[in-house]
Amino acid sequence: MPMTLAGGCQVRRARLIWYGLGATLLALVLPQQSPTFVPMPSQLCRTTSKNEPGPMEAAFLATATGGLFVPEEAWAKGGQWGPLEGKASSLVHPLSEGLLFLVTLYTGFLGWQWRQTRVVGMEISDLRAQVPKDLDPEEEIPQAVKELKAQIARLDSDRKELIKGKFKDRHYTISSMLLGGGIFITFYGAFNTWFRADKLFPGPHLFAGCAIVVLWALAAACVPWMEKGNEAARNAHIALNVLILGLFAWQLPTGWEIL
C-alpha cells in the first residue's frame, strides 16, 4: 500500500511538471501568434491591409446588408407577404388614384374637344346647305349669303385647328390607359388591404371604388355604337363619365381618412 501511494505521488508530480512546461511554452508562443486574435487598441496598425475593404466597399456592404436588420414590426403581418404588406406598398394605391383623377380630368377635356370637332363639322354642313345654289354670278351677292359664307369660313378655320390637335386619337389612347391602369390600381388597393389586415373594410370608399370600375366598363362598352354615329350611345358615354368624375372627386377624401 505505501508503494502504491508513493507511485501515485510520483505520477501526479510528473503531470504537474508537464503542465508547467506546457503553460510556459504557451506563454512564449502566444505573443508571436497574437495577430490571429483581436489586438489591443494600442497595437492596431494604421495601414490598410490588402484584404481590408475600402470606404466604397464598406458603404456597399452596409447598404446590401441593411435589409437584414429591419425589425419584424415593420411588416403588417410579420413579413408573410414580404413587401406587399409594407408601408411603401400601402402608399401605391392612394398616390396612383390621385394621379388617375388628374388623368380623368384630362381625358374628359380631350373627349370634349373631339366632340367640338364633330359639332363644328356638323354646323358647317348645315350652313352650307342654307347657301342658295342658283345665285347669279353677275348679280351682287345678298348680305345674308355673305354672312353665311363668312360664318362658314370662320367655323372651317376653327375646325382645322381642332383637327390639328388629334383629340380623337389622344382621347382613345389615354382612355384605354386609364381603364386598364384604373382597374389594376383599384384591385391592387383591395388586395393590399387584405395583405395587411387579413380582411376588407366595407364602406363608402370601397363601394364607390367598385361602382367606378363598373361605370368604366359601361362607358367603354358604348364605344362600338359611338363609332357608328349613335347619338344615344354618345350621350350615355358622357353621362357615365360625368358620374365617374363625381364619384372620384367624392371618393378621394374618404380614402385619405382610411390612410
PDB file of C-alpha atoms in Angstrom:
ATOM      1  CA  MET A   1       0.000   0.000   0.000  1.00  0.00           C
ATOM      2  CA  PRO A   2       2.801   2.519   0.767  1.00  0.00           C
ATOM      3  CA  MET A   3       4.396   1.643  -2.563  1.00  0.00           C
ATOM      4  CA  THR A   4       1.150   2.358  -4.331  1.00  0.00           C
ATOM      5  CA  LEU A   5       0.774   5.740  -2.641  1.00  0.00           C
ATOM      6  CA  ALA A   6       4.345   6.622  -3.476  1.00  0.00           C
ATOM      7  CA  GLY A   7       3.801   5.674  -7.144  1.00  0.00           C
ATOM      8  CA  GLY A   8       0.652   7.810  -7.308  1.00  0.00           C
ATOM      9  CA  CYS A   9       2.513  10.796  -5.881  1.00  0.00           C
ATOM     10  CA  GLN A  10       5.219  10.426  -8.494  1.00  0.00           C
ATOM     11  CA  VAL A  11       2.656  10.340 -11.321  1.00  0.00           C
ATOM     12  CA  ARG A  12       0.918  13.481 -10.053  1.00  0.00           C
ATOM     13  CA  ARG A  13       4.271  15.212  -9.664  1.00  0.00           C
ATOM     14  CA  ALA A  14       5.214  14.335 -13.247  1.00  0.00           C
ATOM     15  CA  ARG A  15       1.859  15.655 -14.524  1.00  0.00           C
ATOM     16  CA  LEU A  16       2.393  18.940 -12.714  1.00  0.00           C
ATOM     17  CA  ILE A  17       5.826  19.270 -14.280  1.00  0.00           C
ATOM     18  CA  TRP A  18       4.392  18.667 -17.767  1.00  0.00           C
ATOM     19  CA  TYR A  19       1.548  21.119 -17.115  1.00  0.00           C
ATOM     20  CA  GLY A  20       4.066  23.736 -16.068  1.00  0.00           C
ATOM     21  CA  LEU A  21       6.180  23.160 -19.141  1.00  0.00           C
ATOM     22  CA  GLY A  22       3.092  23.386 -21.387  1.00  0.00           C
ATOM     23  CA  ALA A  23       1.982  26.661 -19.772  1.00  0.00           C
ATOM     24  CA  THR A  24       5.478  28.096 -20.247  1.00  0.00           C
ATOM     25  CA  LEU A  25       5.529  27.132 -23.929  1.00  0.00           C
ATOM     26  CA  LEU A  26       2.088  28.685 -24.455  1.00  0.00           C
ATOM     27  CA  ALA A  27       3.235  31.900 -22.799  1.00  0.00           C
ATOM     28  CA  LEU A  28       6.166  32.036 -25.226  1.00  0.00           C
ATOM     29  CA  VAL A  29       4.174  31.120 -28.355  1.00  0.00           C
ATOM     30  CA  LEU A  30       1.014  33.229 -27.906  1.00  0.00           C
ATOM     31  CA  PRO A  31       2.662  36.691 -28.218  1.00  0.00           C
ATOM     32  CA  GLN A  32       4.095  35.630 -31.578  1.00  0.00           C
ATOM     33  CA  GLN A  33       0.659  34.442 -32.810  1.00  0.00           C
ATOM     34  CA  SER A  34      -1.229  37.458 -31.487  1.00  0.00           C
ATOM     35  CA  PRO A  35      -2.355  38.690 -34.977  1.00  0.00           C
ATOM     36  CA  THR A  36      -4.660  35.664 -35.022  1.00  0.00           C
ATOM     37  CA  PHE A  37      -6.682  37.294 -32.216  1.00  0.00           C
ATOM     38  CA  VAL A  38      -8.166  40.769 -31.878  1.00  0.00           C
ATOM     39  CA  PRO A  39      -5.237  43.082 -30.947  1.00  0.00           C
ATOM     40  CA  MET A  40      -5.353  45.711 -28.275  1.00  0.00           C
ATOM     41  CA  PRO A  41      -6.160  49.274 -29.387  1.00  0.00           C
ATOM     42  CA  SER A  42      -2.582  50.332 -28.806  1.00  0.00           C
ATOM     43  CA  GLN A  43      -1.366  47.538 -31.116  1.00  0.00           C
ATOM     44  CA  LEU A  44      -3.719  48.348 -34.025  1.00  0.00           C
ATOM     45  CA  CYS A  45      -1.919  49.008 -37.280  1.00  0.00           C
ATOM     46  CA  ARG A  46      -2.910  52.192 -39.044  1.00  0.00           C
ATOM     47  CA  THR A  47      -2.115  50.863 -42.502  1.00  0.00           C
ATOM     48  CA  THR A  48      -4.823  49.230 -44.628  1.00  0.00           C
ATOM     49  CA  SER A  49      -4.219  45.594 -45.479  1.00  0.00           C
ATOM     50  CA  LYS A  50      -4.846  44.181 -48.915  1.00  0.00           C
ATOM     51  CA  ASN A  51      -7.944  42.277 -47.788  1.00  0.00           C
ATOM     52  CA  GLU A  52      -9.462  45.161 -45.859  1.00  0.00           C
ATOM     53  CA  PRO A  53     -12.432  46.769 -47.723  1.00  0.00           C
ATOM     54  CA  GLY A  54     -12.154  50.388 -48.732  1.00  0.00           C
ATOM     55  CA  PRO A  55     -14.730  53.096 -47.973  1.00  0.00           C
ATOM     56  CA  MET A  56     -16.767  52.413 -51.130  1.00  0.00           C
ATOM     57  CA  GLU A  57     -16.845  48.668 -50.492  1.00  0.00           C
ATOM     58  CA  ALA A  58     -17.794  49.230 -46.871  1.00  0.00           C
ATOM     59  CA  ALA A  59     -20.678  51.515 -47.892  1.00  0.00           C
ATOM     60  CA  PHE A  60     -21.903  48.943 -50.409  1.00  0.00           C
ATOM     61  CA  LEU A  61     -21.786  46.158 -47.825  1.00  0.00           C
ATOM     62  CA  ALA A  62     -23.647  48.309 -45.317  1.00  0.00           C
ATOM     63  CA  THR A  63     -26.371  49.060 -47.878  1.00  0.00           C
ATOM     64  CA  ALA A  64     -26.657  45.464 -49.035  1.00  0.00           C
ATOM     65  CA  THR A  65     -26.896  44.042 -45.525  1.00  0.00           C
ATOM     66  CA  GLY A  66     -29.056  46.819 -44.075  1.00  0.00           C
ATOM     67  CA  GLY A  67     -32.253  44.999 -45.019  1.00  0.00           C
ATOM     68  CA  LEU A  68     -31.242  42.091 -42.797  1.00  0.00           C
ATOM     69  CA  PHE A  69     -31.624  44.259 -39.713  1.00  0.00           C
ATOM     70  CA  VAL A  70     -35.154  45.577 -40.468  1.00  0.00           C
ATOM     71  CA  PRO A  71     -37.235  44.938 -37.362  1.00  0.00           C
ATOM     72  CA  GLU A  72     -40.040  42.473 -37.729  1.00  0.00           C
ATOM     73  CA  GLU A  73     -42.584  45.091 -36.635  1.00  0.00           C
ATOM     74  CA  ALA A  74     -42.039  46.981 -39.928  1.00  0.00           C
ATOM     75  CA  TRP A  75     -44.288  44.436 -41.636  1.00  0.00           C
ATOM     76  CA  ALA A  76     -48.017  44.340 -41.058  1.00  0.00           C
ATOM     77  CA  LYS A  77     -48.221  40.587 -40.525  1.00  0.00           C
ATOM     78  CA  GLY A  78     -44.671  39.553 -39.681  1.00  0.00           C
ATOM     79  CA  GLY A  79     -43.364  39.547 -43.267  1.00  0.00           C
ATOM     80  CA  GLN A  80     -45.576  36.723 -44.539  1.00  0.00           C
ATOM     81  CA  TRP A  81     -46.255  38.577 -47.804  1.00  0.00           C
ATOM     82  CA  GLY A  82     -42.973  40.490 -47.881  1.00  0.00           C
ATOM     83  CA  PRO A  83     -43.004  43.983 -49.448  1.00  0.00           C
ATOM     84  CA  LEU A  84     -46.701  43.635 -50.357  1.00  0.00           C
ATOM     85  CA  GLU A  85     -47.638  44.272 -46.741  1.00  0.00           C
ATOM     86  CA  GLY A  86     -45.122  47.067 -46.118  1.00  0.00           C
ATOM     87  CA  LYS A  87     -45.921  50.735 -45.646  1.00  0.00           C
ATOM     88  CA  ALA A  88     -44.438  51.686 -49.024  1.00  0.00           C
ATOM     89  CA  SER A  89     -46.761  49.231 -50.778  1.00  0.00           C
ATOM     90  CA  SER A  90     -49.789  50.715 -48.996  1.00  0.00           C
ATOM     91  CA  LEU A  91     -48.982  54.153 -50.485  1.00  0.00           C
ATOM     92  CA  VAL A  92     -49.079  52.916 -54.099  1.00  0.00           C
ATOM     93  CA  HIS A  93     -52.887  52.887 -54.251  1.00  0.00           C
ATOM     94  CA  PRO A  94     -53.637  56.384 -52.854  1.00  0.00           C
ATOM     95  CA  LEU A  95     -50.869  58.105 -54.799  1.00  0.00           C
ATOM     96  CA  SER A  96     -51.844  56.356 -58.032  1.00  0.00           C
ATOM     97  CA  GLU A  97     -55.526  57.169 -57.555  1.00  0.00           C
ATOM     98  CA  GLY A  98     -54.689  60.852 -57.144  1.00  0.00           C
ATOM     99  CA  LEU A  99     -52.798  60.713 -60.432  1.00  0.00           C
ATOM    100  CA  LEU A 100     -55.654  58.835 -62.107  1.00  0.00           C
ATOM    101  CA  PHE A 101     -58.073  61.555 -61.006  1.00  0.00           C
ATOM    102  CA  LEU A 102     -55.991  64.151 -62.857  1.00  0.00           C
ATOM    103  CA  VAL A 103     -55.804  61.841 -65.884  1.00  0.00           C
ATOM    104  CA  THR A 104     -59.613  61.542 -65.756  1.00  0.00           C
ATOM    105  CA  LEU A 105     -59.945  65.322 -65.958  1.00  0.00           C
ATOM    106  CA  TYR A 106     -57.517  65.496 -68.889  1.00  0.00           C
ATOM    107  CA  THR A 107     -59.279  62.632 -70.679  1.00  0.00           C
ATOM    108  CA  GLY A 108     -62.593  64.440 -70.290  1.00  0.00           C
ATOM    109  CA  PHE A 109     -61.054  67.570 -71.811  1.00  0.00           C
ATOM    110  CA  LEU A 110     -59.779  65.589 -74.804  1.00  0.00           C
ATOM    111  CA  GLY A 111     -63.174  63.953 -75.287  1.00  0.00           C
ATOM    112  CA  TRP A 112     -64.941  67.300 -75.168  1.00  0.00           C
ATOM    113  CA  GLN A 113     -62.549  68.760 -77.742  1.00  0.00           C
ATOM    114  CA  TRP A 114     -63.165  65.832 -80.061  1.00  0.00           C
ATOM    115  CA  ARG A 115     -66.919  66.359 -79.642  1.00  0.00           C
ATOM    116  CA  GLN A 116     -66.457  70.023 -80.545  1.00  0.00           C
ATOM    117  CA  THR A 117     -64.613  68.964 -83.694  1.00  0.00           C
ATOM    118  CA  ARG A 118     -67.586  66.870 -84.774  1.00  0.00           C
ATOM    119  CA  VAL A 119     -70.148  69.507 -83.789  1.00  0.00           C
ATOM    120  CA  VAL A 120     -68.345  72.224 -85.733  1.00  0.00           C
ATOM    121  CA  GLY A 121     -68.254  69.966 -88.768  1.00  0.00           C
ATOM    122  CA  MET A 122     -72.000  69.383 -88.488  1.00  0.00           C
ATOM    123  CA  GLU A 123     -72.631  73.135 -88.171  1.00  0.00           C
ATOM    124  CA  ILE A 124     -70.588  73.806 -91.293  1.00  0.00           C
ATOM    125  CA  SER A 125     -72.617  71.228 -93.220  1.00  0.00           C
ATOM    126  CA  ASP A 126     -75.893  72.812 -92.067  1.00  0.00           C
ATOM    127  CA  LEU A 127     -74.741  76.329 -93.022  1.00  0.00           C
ATOM    128  CA  ARG A 128     -73.566  75.200 -96.457  1.00  0.00           C
ATOM    129  CA  ALA A 129     -76.976  73.675 -97.041  1.00  0.00           C
ATOM    130  CA  GLN A 130     -78.507  77.117 -96.441  1.00  0.00           C
ATOM    131  CA  VAL A 131     -76.438  78.829 -99.147  1.00  0.00           C
ATOM    132  CA  PRO A 132     -78.549  79.205-102.337  1.00  0.00           C
ATOM    133  CA  LYS A 133     -77.325  77.098-105.235  1.00  0.00           C
ATOM    134  CA  ASP A 134     -78.865  79.204-108.030  1.00  0.00           C
ATOM    135  CA  LEU A 135     -77.112  82.523-107.425  1.00  0.00           C
ATOM    136  CA  ASP A 136     -76.398  84.579-110.500  1.00  0.00           C
ATOM    137  CA  PRO A 137     -72.646  85.265-110.583  1.00  0.00           C
ATOM    138  CA  GLU A 138     -73.277  88.583-112.355  1.00  0.00           C
ATOM    139  CA  GLU A 139     -75.572  89.854-109.629  1.00  0.00           C
ATOM    140  CA  GLU A 140     -74.456  91.188-106.305  1.00  0.00           C
ATOM    141  CA  ILE A 141     -74.361  88.566-103.559  1.00  0.00           C
ATOM    142  CA  PRO A 142     -77.049  89.204-100.929  1.00  0.00           C
ATOM    143  CA  GLN A 143     -75.880  90.338 -97.493  1.00  0.00           C
ATOM    144  CA  ALA A 144     -77.380  87.271 -95.810  1.00  0.00           C
ATOM    145  CA  VAL A 145     -75.384  84.979 -98.089  1.00  0.00           C
ATOM    146  CA  LYS A 146     -72.202  86.943 -97.364  1.00  0.00           C
ATOM    147  CA  GLU A 147     -72.792  86.493 -93.639  1.00  0.00           C
ATOM    148  CA  LEU A 148     -73.342  82.761 -94.106  1.00  0.00           C
ATOM    149  CA  LYS A 149     -70.115  82.374 -96.075  1.00  0.00           C
ATOM    150  CA  ALA A 150     -68.173  84.405 -93.507  1.00  0.00           C
ATOM    151  CA  GLN A 151     -69.537  82.228 -90.706  1.00  0.00           C
ATOM    152  CA  ILE A 152     -68.666  79.086 -92.660  1.00  0.00           C
ATOM    153  CA  ALA A 153     -65.109  80.334 -93.220  1.00  0.00           C
ATOM    154  CA  ARG A 154     -64.711  81.136 -89.535  1.00  0.00           C
ATOM    155  CA  LEU A 155     -66.018  77.753 -88.421  1.00  0.00           C
ATOM    156  CA  ASP A 156     -63.892  75.968 -91.002  1.00  0.00           C
ATOM    157  CA  SER A 157     -60.790  77.706 -89.643  1.00  0.00           C
ATOM    158  CA  ASP A 158     -61.727  76.658 -86.100  1.00  0.00           C
ATOM    159  CA  ARG A 159     -62.301  73.073 -87.223  1.00  0.00           C
ATOM    160  CA  LYS A 160     -58.906  72.898 -88.902  1.00  0.00           C
ATOM    161  CA  GLU A 161     -57.255  73.985 -85.638  1.00  0.00           C
ATOM    162  CA  LEU A 162     -59.191  71.336 -83.727  1.00  0.00           C
ATOM    163  CA  ILE A 163     -58.215  68.643 -86.225  1.00  0.00           C
ATOM    164  CA  LYS A 164     -54.541  69.513 -85.734  1.00  0.00           C
ATOM    165  CA  GLY A 165     -54.909  68.629 -82.051  1.00  0.00           C
ATOM    166  CA  LYS A 166     -55.712  64.972 -82.914  1.00  0.00           C
ATOM    167  CA  PHE A 167     -58.100  64.897 -79.965  1.00  0.00           C
ATOM    168  CA  LYS A 168     -59.861  61.719 -81.078  1.00  0.00           C
ATOM    169  CA  ASP A 169     -56.695  59.583 -81.132  1.00  0.00           C
ATOM    170  CA  ARG A 170     -55.362  61.090 -77.912  1.00  0.00           C
ATOM    171  CA  HIS A 171     -58.696  60.609 -76.157  1.00  0.00           C
ATOM    172  CA  TYR A 172     -58.872  56.972 -77.229  1.00  0.00           C
ATOM    173  CA  THR A 173     -55.274  56.189 -76.219  1.00  0.00           C
ATOM    174  CA  ILE A 174     -55.343  57.842 -72.801  1.00  0.00           C
ATOM    175  CA  SER A 175     -58.831  56.466 -72.067  1.00  0.00           C
ATOM    176  CA  SER A 176     -57.553  52.941 -72.709  1.00  0.00           C
ATOM    177  CA  MET A 177     -54.624  53.538 -70.354  1.00  0.00           C
ATOM    178  CA  LEU A 178     -56.997  54.980 -67.754  1.00  0.00           C
ATOM    179  CA  LEU A 179     -59.290  51.953 -67.996  1.00  0.00           C
ATOM    180  CA  GLY A 180     -56.509  49.390 -67.635  1.00  0.00           C
ATOM    181  CA  GLY A 181     -54.498  51.281 -65.028  1.00  0.00           C
ATOM    182  CA  GLY A 182     -57.566  52.264 -63.023  1.00  0.00           C
ATOM    183  CA  ILE A 183     -58.875  48.709 -62.720  1.00  0.00           C
ATOM    184  CA  PHE A 184     -55.407  47.406 -61.793  1.00  0.00           C
ATOM    185  CA  ILE A 185     -54.799  50.038 -59.111  1.00  0.00           C
ATOM    186  CA  THR A 186     -58.299  49.575 -57.676  1.00  0.00           C
ATOM    187  CA  PHE A 187     -57.804  45.852 -57.190  1.00  0.00           C
ATOM    188  CA  TYR A 188     -54.235  46.413 -56.003  1.00  0.00           C
ATOM    189  CA  GLY A 189     -55.588  48.607 -53.208  1.00  0.00           C
ATOM    190  CA  ALA A 190     -58.118  45.944 -52.198  1.00  0.00           C
ATOM    191  CA  PHE A 191     -55.526  43.176 -52.168  1.00  0.00           C
ATOM    192  CA  ASN A 192     -53.037  45.357 -50.282  1.00  0.00           C
ATOM    193  CA  THR A 193     -55.641  45.956 -47.571  1.00  0.00           C
ATOM    194  CA  TRP A 194     -56.198  42.216 -47.320  1.00  0.00           C
ATOM    195  CA  PHE A 195     -52.446  41.517 -47.209  1.00  0.00           C
ATOM    196  CA  ARG A 196     -52.026  43.974 -44.340  1.00  0.00           C
ATOM    197  CA  ALA A 197     -55.177  43.313 -42.311  1.00  0.00           C
ATOM    198  CA  ASP A 198     -56.431  39.887 -43.463  1.00  0.00           C
ATOM    199  CA  LYS A 199     -59.813  41.432 -44.283  1.00  0.00           C
ATOM    200  CA  LEU A 200     -61.518  44.231 -46.224  1.00  0.00           C
ATOM    201  CA  PHE A 201     -63.418  47.134 -44.701  1.00  0.00           C
ATOM    202  CA  PRO A 202     -66.835  47.595 -46.381  1.00  0.00           C
ATOM    203  CA  GLY A 203     -67.759  51.248 -46.515  1.00  0.00           C
ATOM    204  CA  PRO A 204     -68.334  54.244 -48.811  1.00  0.00           C
ATOM    205  CA  HIS A 205     -64.770  54.208 -50.151  1.00  0.00           C
ATOM    206  CA  LEU A 206     -64.856  50.552 -51.156  1.00  0.00           C
ATOM    207  CA  PHE A 207     -68.360  50.742 -52.635  1.00  0.00           C
ATOM    208  CA  ALA A 208     -67.573  53.917 -54.596  1.00  0.00           C
ATOM    209  CA  GLY A 209     -64.411  52.310 -55.985  1.00  0.00           C
ATOM    210  CA  CYS A 210     -66.353  49.249 -57.151  1.00  0.00           C
ATOM    211  CA  ALA A 211     -69.002  51.500 -58.722  1.00  0.00           C
ATOM    212  CA  ILE A 212     -66.335  53.457 -60.625  1.00  0.00           C
ATOM    213  CA  VAL A 213     -64.891  50.235 -62.053  1.00  0.00           C
ATOM    214  CA  VAL A 214     -68.351  49.148 -63.233  1.00  0.00           C
ATOM    215  CA  LEU A 215     -69.033  52.578 -64.766  1.00  0.00           C
ATOM    216  CA  TRP A 216     -65.663  52.470 -66.541  1.00  0.00           C
ATOM    217  CA  ALA A 217     -66.683  49.184 -68.146  1.00  0.00           C
ATOM    218  CA  LEU A 218     -70.107  50.539 -69.165  1.00  0.00           C
ATOM    219  CA  ALA A 219     -68.592  53.705 -70.660  1.00  0.00           C
ATOM    220  CA  ALA A 220     -66.115  51.615 -72.660  1.00  0.00           C
ATOM    221  CA  ALA A 221     -68.966  49.362 -73.855  1.00  0.00           C
ATOM    222  CA  CYS A 222     -70.603  52.381 -75.522  1.00  0.00           C
ATOM    223  CA  VAL A 223     -67.674  52.923 -77.894  1.00  0.00           C
ATOM    224  CA  PRO A 224     -68.719  50.478 -80.698  1.00  0.00           C
ATOM    225  CA  TRP A 225     -72.114  52.237 -81.050  1.00  0.00           C
ATOM    226  CA  MET A 226     -70.453  55.659 -80.791  1.00  0.00           C
ATOM    227  CA  GLU A 227     -68.226  54.834 -83.763  1.00  0.00           C
ATOM    228  CA  LYS A 228     -71.369  54.072 -85.796  1.00  0.00           C
ATOM    229  CA  GLY A 229     -72.769  57.536 -85.064  1.00  0.00           C
ATOM    230  CA  ASN A 230     -75.293  56.524 -82.393  1.00  0.00           C
ATOM    231  CA  GLU A 231     -76.043  59.767 -80.564  1.00  0.00           C
ATOM    232  CA  ALA A 232     -77.738  57.993 -77.642  1.00  0.00           C
ATOM    233  CA  ALA A 233     -74.556  55.992 -77.002  1.00  0.00           C
ATOM    234  CA  ARG A 234     -72.504  59.192 -77.090  1.00  0.00           C
ATOM    235  CA  ASN A 235     -74.787  60.896 -74.585  1.00  0.00           C
ATOM    236  CA  ALA A 236     -74.729  57.819 -72.329  1.00  0.00           C
ATOM    237  CA  HIS A 237     -70.913  57.763 -72.552  1.00  0.00           C
ATOM    238  CA  ILE A 238     -70.714  61.399 -71.466  1.00  0.00           C
ATOM    239  CA  ALA A 239     -73.249  60.914 -68.658  1.00  0.00           C
ATOM    240  CA  LEU A 240     -71.406  57.865 -67.299  1.00  0.00           C
ATOM    241  CA  ASN A 241     -68.079  59.687 -67.271  1.00  0.00           C
ATOM    242  CA  VAL A 242     -69.598  62.707 -65.523  1.00  0.00           C
ATOM    243  CA  LEU A 243     -70.909  60.335 -62.848  1.00  0.00           C
ATOM    244  CA  ILE A 244     -67.464  58.703 -62.621  1.00  0.00           C
ATOM    245  CA  LEU A 245     -65.833  62.086 -62.131  1.00  0.00           C
ATOM    246  CA  GLY A 246     -68.281  62.960 -59.359  1.00  0.00           C
ATOM    247  CA  LEU A 247     -67.731  59.664 -57.536  1.00  0.00           C
ATOM    248  CA  PHE A 248     -63.966  60.009 -57.991  1.00  0.00           C
ATOM    249  CA  ALA A 249     -63.927  63.503 -56.501  1.00  0.00           C
ATOM    250  CA  TRP A 250     -66.083  62.390 -53.567  1.00  0.00           C
ATOM    251  CA  GLN A 251     -64.014  59.244 -53.013  1.00  0.00           C
ATOM    252  CA  LEU A 252     -60.634  60.937 -52.587  1.00  0.00           C
ATOM    253  CA  PRO A 253     -61.310  62.434 -49.102  1.00  0.00           C
ATOM    254  CA  THR A 254     -62.702  59.124 -47.833  1.00  0.00           C
ATOM    255  CA  GLY A 255     -59.511  57.405 -48.982  1.00  0.00           C
ATOM    256  CA  TRP A 256     -57.269  59.845 -47.123  1.00  0.00           C
ATOM    257  CA  GLU A 257     -59.313  59.200 -43.959  1.00  0.00           C
ATOM    258  CA  ILE A 258     -58.552  55.479 -44.256  1.00  0.00           C
ATOM    259  CA  LEU A 259     -54.870  56.154 -44.937  1.00  0.00           C
TER     260      LEU A 259
END
